[in-house]
Short mmCIF file of C-alpha atoms in Angstrom, two decimals:
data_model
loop_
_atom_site.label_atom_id
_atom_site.label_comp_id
_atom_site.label_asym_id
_atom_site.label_seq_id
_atom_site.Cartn_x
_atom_site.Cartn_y
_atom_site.Cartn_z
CA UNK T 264 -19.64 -16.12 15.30
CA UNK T 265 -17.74 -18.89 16.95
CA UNK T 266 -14.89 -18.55 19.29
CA UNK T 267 -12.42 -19.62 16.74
CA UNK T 268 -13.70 -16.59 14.54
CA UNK T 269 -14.14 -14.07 16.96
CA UNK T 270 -10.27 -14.72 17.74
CA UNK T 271 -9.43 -14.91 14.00
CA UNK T 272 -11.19 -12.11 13.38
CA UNK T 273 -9.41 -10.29 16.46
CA UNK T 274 -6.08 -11.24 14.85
CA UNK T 275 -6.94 -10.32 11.70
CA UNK T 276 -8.02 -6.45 13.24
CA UNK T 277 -4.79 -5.85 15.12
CA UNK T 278 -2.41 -7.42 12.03
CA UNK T 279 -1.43 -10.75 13.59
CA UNK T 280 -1.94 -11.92 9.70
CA UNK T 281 -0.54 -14.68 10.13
CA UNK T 282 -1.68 -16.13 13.79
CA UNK T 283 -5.64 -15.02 11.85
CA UNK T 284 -5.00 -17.41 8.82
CA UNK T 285 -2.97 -20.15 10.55
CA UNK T 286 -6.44 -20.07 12.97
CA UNK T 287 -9.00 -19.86 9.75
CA UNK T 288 -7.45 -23.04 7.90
CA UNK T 289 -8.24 -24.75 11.26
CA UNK T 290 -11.89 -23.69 11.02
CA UNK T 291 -11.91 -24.33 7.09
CA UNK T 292 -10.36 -28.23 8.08
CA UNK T 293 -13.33 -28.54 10.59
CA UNK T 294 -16.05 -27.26 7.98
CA UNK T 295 -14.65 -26.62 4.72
CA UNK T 296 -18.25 -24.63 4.01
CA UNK T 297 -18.06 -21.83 6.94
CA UNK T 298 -18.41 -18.52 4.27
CA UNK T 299 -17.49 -16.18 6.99
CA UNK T 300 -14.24 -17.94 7.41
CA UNK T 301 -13.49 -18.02 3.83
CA UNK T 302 -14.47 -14.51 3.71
CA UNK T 303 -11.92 -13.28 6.23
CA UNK T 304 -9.34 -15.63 4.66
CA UNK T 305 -9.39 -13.47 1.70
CA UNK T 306 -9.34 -10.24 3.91
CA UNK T 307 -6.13 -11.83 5.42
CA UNK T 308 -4.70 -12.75 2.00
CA UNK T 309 -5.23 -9.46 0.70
CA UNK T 310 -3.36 -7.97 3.27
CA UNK T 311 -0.75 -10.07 3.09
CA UNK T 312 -1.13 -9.14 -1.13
CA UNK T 313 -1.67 -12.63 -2.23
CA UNK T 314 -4.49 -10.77 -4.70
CA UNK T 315 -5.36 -14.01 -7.01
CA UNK T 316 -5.52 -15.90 -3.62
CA UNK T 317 -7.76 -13.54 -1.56
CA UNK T 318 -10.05 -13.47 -4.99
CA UNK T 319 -10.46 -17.20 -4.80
CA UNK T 320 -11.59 -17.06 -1.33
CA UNK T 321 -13.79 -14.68 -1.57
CA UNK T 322 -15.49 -16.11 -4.75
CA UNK T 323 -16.28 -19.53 -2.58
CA UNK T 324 -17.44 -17.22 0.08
CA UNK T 325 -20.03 -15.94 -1.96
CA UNK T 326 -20.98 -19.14 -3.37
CA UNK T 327 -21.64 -20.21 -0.45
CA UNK T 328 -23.73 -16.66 0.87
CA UNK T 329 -24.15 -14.57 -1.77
CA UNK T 330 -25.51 -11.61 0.47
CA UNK T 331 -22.81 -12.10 3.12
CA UNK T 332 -22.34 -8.17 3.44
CA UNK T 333 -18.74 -8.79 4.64
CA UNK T 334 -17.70 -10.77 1.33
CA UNK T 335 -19.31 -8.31 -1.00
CA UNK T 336 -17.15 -5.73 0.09
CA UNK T 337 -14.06 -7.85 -0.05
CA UNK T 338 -14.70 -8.39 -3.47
CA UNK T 339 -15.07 -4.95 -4.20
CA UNK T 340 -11.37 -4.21 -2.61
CA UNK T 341 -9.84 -7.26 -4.07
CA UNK T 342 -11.19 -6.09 -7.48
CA UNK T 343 -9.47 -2.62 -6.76
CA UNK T 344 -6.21 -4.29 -5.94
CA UNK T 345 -6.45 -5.45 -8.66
CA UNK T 346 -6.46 -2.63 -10.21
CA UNK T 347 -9.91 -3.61 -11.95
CA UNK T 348 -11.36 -0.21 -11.26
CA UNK T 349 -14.68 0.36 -12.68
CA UNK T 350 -15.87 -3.50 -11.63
CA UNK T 351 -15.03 -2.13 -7.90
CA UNK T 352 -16.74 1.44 -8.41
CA UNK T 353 -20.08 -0.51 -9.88
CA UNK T 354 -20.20 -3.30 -7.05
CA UNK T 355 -19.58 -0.62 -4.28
CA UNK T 356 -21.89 1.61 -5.63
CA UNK T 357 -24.47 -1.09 -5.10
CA UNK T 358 -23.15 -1.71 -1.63
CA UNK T 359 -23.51 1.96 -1.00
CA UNK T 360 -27.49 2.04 -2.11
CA UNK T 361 -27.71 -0.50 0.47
CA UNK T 362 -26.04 0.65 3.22
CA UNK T 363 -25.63 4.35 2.97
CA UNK T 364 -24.64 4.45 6.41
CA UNK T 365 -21.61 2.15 6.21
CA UNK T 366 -18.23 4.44 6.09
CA UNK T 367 -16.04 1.84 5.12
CA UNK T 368 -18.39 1.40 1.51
CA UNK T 369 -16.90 5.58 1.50
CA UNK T 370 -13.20 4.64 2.69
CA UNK T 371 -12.86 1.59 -0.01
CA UNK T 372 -14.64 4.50 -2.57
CA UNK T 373 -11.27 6.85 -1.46
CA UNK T 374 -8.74 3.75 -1.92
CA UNK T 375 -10.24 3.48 -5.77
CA UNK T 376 -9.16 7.05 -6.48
CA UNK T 377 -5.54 6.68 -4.61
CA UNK T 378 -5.09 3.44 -7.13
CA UNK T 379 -6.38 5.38 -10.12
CA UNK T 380 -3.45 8.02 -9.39
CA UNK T 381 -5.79 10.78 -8.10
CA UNK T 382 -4.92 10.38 -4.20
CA UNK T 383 -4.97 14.61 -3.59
CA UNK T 384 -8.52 14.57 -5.65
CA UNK T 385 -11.67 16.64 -4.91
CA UNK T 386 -13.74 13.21 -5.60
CA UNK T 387 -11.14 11.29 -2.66
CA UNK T 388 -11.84 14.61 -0.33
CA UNK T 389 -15.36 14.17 -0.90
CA UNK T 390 -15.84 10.27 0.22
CA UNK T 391 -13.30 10.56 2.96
CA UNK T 392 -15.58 13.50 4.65
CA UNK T 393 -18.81 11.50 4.15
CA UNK T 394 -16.98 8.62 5.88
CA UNK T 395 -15.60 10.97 8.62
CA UNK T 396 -19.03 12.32 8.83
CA UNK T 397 -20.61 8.94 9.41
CA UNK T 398 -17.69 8.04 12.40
CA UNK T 399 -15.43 10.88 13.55
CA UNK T 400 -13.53 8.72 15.64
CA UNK T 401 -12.08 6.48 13.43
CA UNK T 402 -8.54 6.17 13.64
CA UNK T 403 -8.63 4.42 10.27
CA UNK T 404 -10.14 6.55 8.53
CA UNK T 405 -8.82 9.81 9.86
CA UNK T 406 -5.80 8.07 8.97
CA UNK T 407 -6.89 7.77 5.87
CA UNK T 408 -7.42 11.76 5.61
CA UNK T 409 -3.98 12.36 7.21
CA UNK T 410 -2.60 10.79 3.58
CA UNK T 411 -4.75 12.47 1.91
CA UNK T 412 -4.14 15.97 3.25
CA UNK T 413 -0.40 14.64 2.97
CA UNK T 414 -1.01 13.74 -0.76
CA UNK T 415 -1.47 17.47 -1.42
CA UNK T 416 1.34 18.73 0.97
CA UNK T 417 -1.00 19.92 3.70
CA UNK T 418 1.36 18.77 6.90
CA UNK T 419 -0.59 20.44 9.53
CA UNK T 420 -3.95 19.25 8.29
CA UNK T 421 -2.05 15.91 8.54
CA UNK T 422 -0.52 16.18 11.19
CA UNK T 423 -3.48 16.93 13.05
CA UNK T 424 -5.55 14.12 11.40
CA UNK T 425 -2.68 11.66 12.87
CA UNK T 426 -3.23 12.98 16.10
CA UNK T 427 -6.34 12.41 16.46
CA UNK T 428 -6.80 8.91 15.29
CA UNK T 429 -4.04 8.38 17.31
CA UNK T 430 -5.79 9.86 20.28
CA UNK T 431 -8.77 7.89 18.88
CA UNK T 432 -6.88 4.41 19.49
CA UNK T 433 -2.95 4.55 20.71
CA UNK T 434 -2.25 1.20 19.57
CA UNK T 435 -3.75 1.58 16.08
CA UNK T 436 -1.18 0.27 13.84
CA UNK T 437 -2.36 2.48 10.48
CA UNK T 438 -2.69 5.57 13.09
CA UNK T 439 0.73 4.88 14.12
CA UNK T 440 2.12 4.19 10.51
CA UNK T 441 0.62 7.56 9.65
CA UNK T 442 2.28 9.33 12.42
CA UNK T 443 5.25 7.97 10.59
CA UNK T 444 4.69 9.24 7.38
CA UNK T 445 3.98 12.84 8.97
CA UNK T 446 7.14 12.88 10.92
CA UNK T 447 9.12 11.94 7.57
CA UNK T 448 6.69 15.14 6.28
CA UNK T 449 7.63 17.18 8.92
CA UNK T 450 11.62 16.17 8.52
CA UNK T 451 12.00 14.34 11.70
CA UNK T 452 13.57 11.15 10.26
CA UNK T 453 14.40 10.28 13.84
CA UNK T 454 10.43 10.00 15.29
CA UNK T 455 9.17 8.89 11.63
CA UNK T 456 12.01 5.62 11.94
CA UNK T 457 10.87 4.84 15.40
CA UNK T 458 6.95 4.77 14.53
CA UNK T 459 7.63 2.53 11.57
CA UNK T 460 9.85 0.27 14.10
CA UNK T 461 6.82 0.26 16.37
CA UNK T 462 4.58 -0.96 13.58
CA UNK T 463 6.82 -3.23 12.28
CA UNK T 464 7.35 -4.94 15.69
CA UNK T 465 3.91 -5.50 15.63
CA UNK T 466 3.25 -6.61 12.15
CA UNK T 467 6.71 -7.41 10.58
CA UNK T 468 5.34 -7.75 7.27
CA UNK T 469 3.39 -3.86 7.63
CA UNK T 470 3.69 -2.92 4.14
CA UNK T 471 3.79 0.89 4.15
CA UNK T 472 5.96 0.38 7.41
CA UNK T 473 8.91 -1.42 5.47
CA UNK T 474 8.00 1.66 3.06
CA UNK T 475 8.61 3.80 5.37
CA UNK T 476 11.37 2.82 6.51
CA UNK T 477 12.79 2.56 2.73
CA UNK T 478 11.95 6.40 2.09
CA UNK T 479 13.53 7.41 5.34
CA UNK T 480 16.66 5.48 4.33
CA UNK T 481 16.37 7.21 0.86
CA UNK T 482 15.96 10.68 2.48
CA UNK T 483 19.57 10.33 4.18
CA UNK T 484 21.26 8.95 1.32
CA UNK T 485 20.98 11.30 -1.30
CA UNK T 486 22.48 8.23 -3.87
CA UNK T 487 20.36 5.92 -3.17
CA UNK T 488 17.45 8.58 -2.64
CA UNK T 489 17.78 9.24 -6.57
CA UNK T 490 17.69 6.20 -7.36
CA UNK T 491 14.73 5.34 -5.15
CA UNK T 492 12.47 8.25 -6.04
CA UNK T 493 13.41 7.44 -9.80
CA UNK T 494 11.79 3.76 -9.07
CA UNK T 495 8.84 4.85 -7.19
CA UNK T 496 7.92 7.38 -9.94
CA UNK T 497 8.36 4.67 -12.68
CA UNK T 498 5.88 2.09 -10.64
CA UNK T 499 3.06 5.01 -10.18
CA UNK T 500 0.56 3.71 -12.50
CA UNK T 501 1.63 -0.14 -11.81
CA UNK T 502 3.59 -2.68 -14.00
CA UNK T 503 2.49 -1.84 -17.62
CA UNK T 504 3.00 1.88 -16.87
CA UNK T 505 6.47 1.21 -15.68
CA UNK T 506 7.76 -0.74 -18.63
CA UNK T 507 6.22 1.59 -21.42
CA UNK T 508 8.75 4.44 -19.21
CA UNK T 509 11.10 1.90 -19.60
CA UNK T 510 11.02 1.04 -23.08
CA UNK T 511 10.52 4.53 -24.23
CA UNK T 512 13.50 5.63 -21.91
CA UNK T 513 15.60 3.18 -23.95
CA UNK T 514 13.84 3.96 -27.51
CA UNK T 515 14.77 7.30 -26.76
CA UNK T 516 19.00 6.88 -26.03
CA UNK T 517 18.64 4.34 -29.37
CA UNK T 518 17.18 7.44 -31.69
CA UNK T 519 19.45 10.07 -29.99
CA UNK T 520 22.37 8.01 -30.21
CA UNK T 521 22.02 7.07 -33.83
CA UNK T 522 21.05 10.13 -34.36
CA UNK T 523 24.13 12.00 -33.12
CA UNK T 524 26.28 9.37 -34.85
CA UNK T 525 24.99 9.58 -38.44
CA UNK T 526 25.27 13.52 -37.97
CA UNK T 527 28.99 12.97 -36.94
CA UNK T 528 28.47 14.66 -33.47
CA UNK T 529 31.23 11.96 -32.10
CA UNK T 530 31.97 13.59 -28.59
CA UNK T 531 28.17 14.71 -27.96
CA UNK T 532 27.95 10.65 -28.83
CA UNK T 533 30.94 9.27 -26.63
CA UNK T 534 29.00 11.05 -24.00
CA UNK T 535 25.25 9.78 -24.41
CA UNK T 536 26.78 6.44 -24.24
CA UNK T 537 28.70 6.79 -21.70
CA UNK T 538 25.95 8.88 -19.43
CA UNK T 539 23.77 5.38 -20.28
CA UNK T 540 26.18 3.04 -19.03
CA UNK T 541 26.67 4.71 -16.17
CA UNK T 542 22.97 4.60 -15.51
CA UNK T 543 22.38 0.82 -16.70
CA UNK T 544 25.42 0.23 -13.68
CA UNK T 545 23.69 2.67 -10.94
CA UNK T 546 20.14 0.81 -11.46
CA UNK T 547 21.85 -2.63 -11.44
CA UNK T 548 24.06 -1.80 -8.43
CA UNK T 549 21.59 0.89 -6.18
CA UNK T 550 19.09 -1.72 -5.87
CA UNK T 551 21.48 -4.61 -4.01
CA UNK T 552 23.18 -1.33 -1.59
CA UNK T 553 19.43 -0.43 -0.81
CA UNK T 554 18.39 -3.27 0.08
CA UNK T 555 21.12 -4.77 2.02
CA UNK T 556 20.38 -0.92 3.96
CA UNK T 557 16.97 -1.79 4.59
CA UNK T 558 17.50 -5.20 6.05
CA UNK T 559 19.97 -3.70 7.90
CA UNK T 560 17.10 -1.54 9.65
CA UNK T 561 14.85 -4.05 9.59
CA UNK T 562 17.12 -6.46 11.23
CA UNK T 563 17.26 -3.97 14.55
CA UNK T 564 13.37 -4.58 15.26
CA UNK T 565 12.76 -6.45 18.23
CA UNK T 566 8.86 -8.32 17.64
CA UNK T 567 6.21 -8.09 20.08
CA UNK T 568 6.71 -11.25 22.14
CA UNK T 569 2.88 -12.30 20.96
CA UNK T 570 3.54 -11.80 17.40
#
């Protein structure tokens, strides 16, 4: 690997997203045909979810190496991104016969599971403790455990997961995120704020740390905390999920509300109607006060001089 890589690929590890792709478009410029370059381009792009773009990347990667090991599994967590679940399961299950030994083949196994909806599963248990098995000390995935044990409401077992890929790697940003996400677990809205702040100085576009700090701004505003666990449970499954809810949500008020006005129930009526306004307003104006709340947050981070 070249010196231009190796620092890419260092930037790319510690969430300098940015600095890694601004440095691989200088290597693709010099040889348009360098796979492993391409390959870590779509790493970069999919953690900066630009899905369609890391996809591309990763397809000339392989058409350029089709055994590079690094692009295969790329592929596989592109493909679960998006959301194309049983391609992923196939092409990592192939990955898996060939390296049995790899723990990130079990980690992108686990991700599969938390996309399908089944994050607290026995199968998700299962992988994560083979990849545990395979390298106890790493902070990613015993971060990865600490959301799972979280996913089933098991704060001490996450808790102490956190700790220990913390104690695995201080400056770990997904160990630190994690820590987060316990403290918000735990109640301590305080410590959970200032580990997403940490992260975020880091990595200012950390997605779960801008989630973070969006649940810990729900969990003190008990307004917009309606509104924002009433959003989060619509987007579970992913856009189509959301706008069946939707639809039926509003198919539903139609029926009861003609309902109630060809059986002359006029004041249970008056009040359907006026319970779905209110809601139509509250969805329109909640998401404008929320936000303006987060950037307000956001706005107080102070970025690592080297981001």
């Amino acid at each position: 690997m070249s010196r231009d890589l190796d620092l890419a690929h260092h930037r790319w590890q510690v969430g300098d997203i940015h600095g890694a792709m601004q440095t691989l478009r200088a290597v693709l410029a010099e040889d348009p045909d360098e796979p492993l370059a391409h390959a870590m381009l779509a790493g970069c792009l999919l953690d900066a979810r630009r899905i369609h773009a890391a996809l591309h990347e990763v397809e000339i990667a392989l058409s350029l190496t089709p055994d590079l090991y690094m692009a295969r599994l790329l592929r596989a967590q592109i493909l679960t991104a998006h959301r194309r679940f049983d391609e992923a399961e196939a092409h990592l299950a192939e990955l898996v016969q060939e390296a049995p030994d790899d723990p990130g083949l079990y980690r992108a196994l686990a991700d599969v599971q938390v996309l399908r909806g089944e994050s607290g599963s026995d199968a998700r248990q299962a992988l994560l403790r083979k990849a545990l098995e395979l390298d106890p000390a790493s902070p990613a995935t015993l971060s990865d455990c600490a959301h799972f044990h979280l996913s089933r409401r098991e704060i001490d077992d996450a808790a102490m997961m956190a700790t220990r890929a913390l104690e695995a790697n201080p400056a770990h940003l997904e160990a630190l995120y994690t820590m987060g996400e316990v403290k918000l677990a735990q109640g301590d809205t305080d410590d959970a704020r200032e580990h997403a702040a940490l992260v975020l100085s880091q990595n200012a576009e950390h997605r779960g740390a801008i989630m973070l700090l969006a649940k810990i701004k729900a969990s003190r505003s008990p307004w917009l905390g309606t509104w924002w666990r009433f959003v989060s449970w619509v987007g579970l499954g992913g856009e189509a999920r959301a706008i069946i809810i939707l639809a039926a949500m509003y198919v539903g008020y139609r029926f009861a509300s003609l309902t109630l006005e060809l059986e002359g129930f006029t004041s249970a009526y008056s009040a359907l109607n006026l319970v779905w306004l209110v809601f139509v307003i509250y969805c329109l104006v909640a998401p404008a006060i929320f936000r303006r709340a987060l950037q307000s947050e956001l706005a107080q981070v102070r970025l690592d001089k080297n981001f």
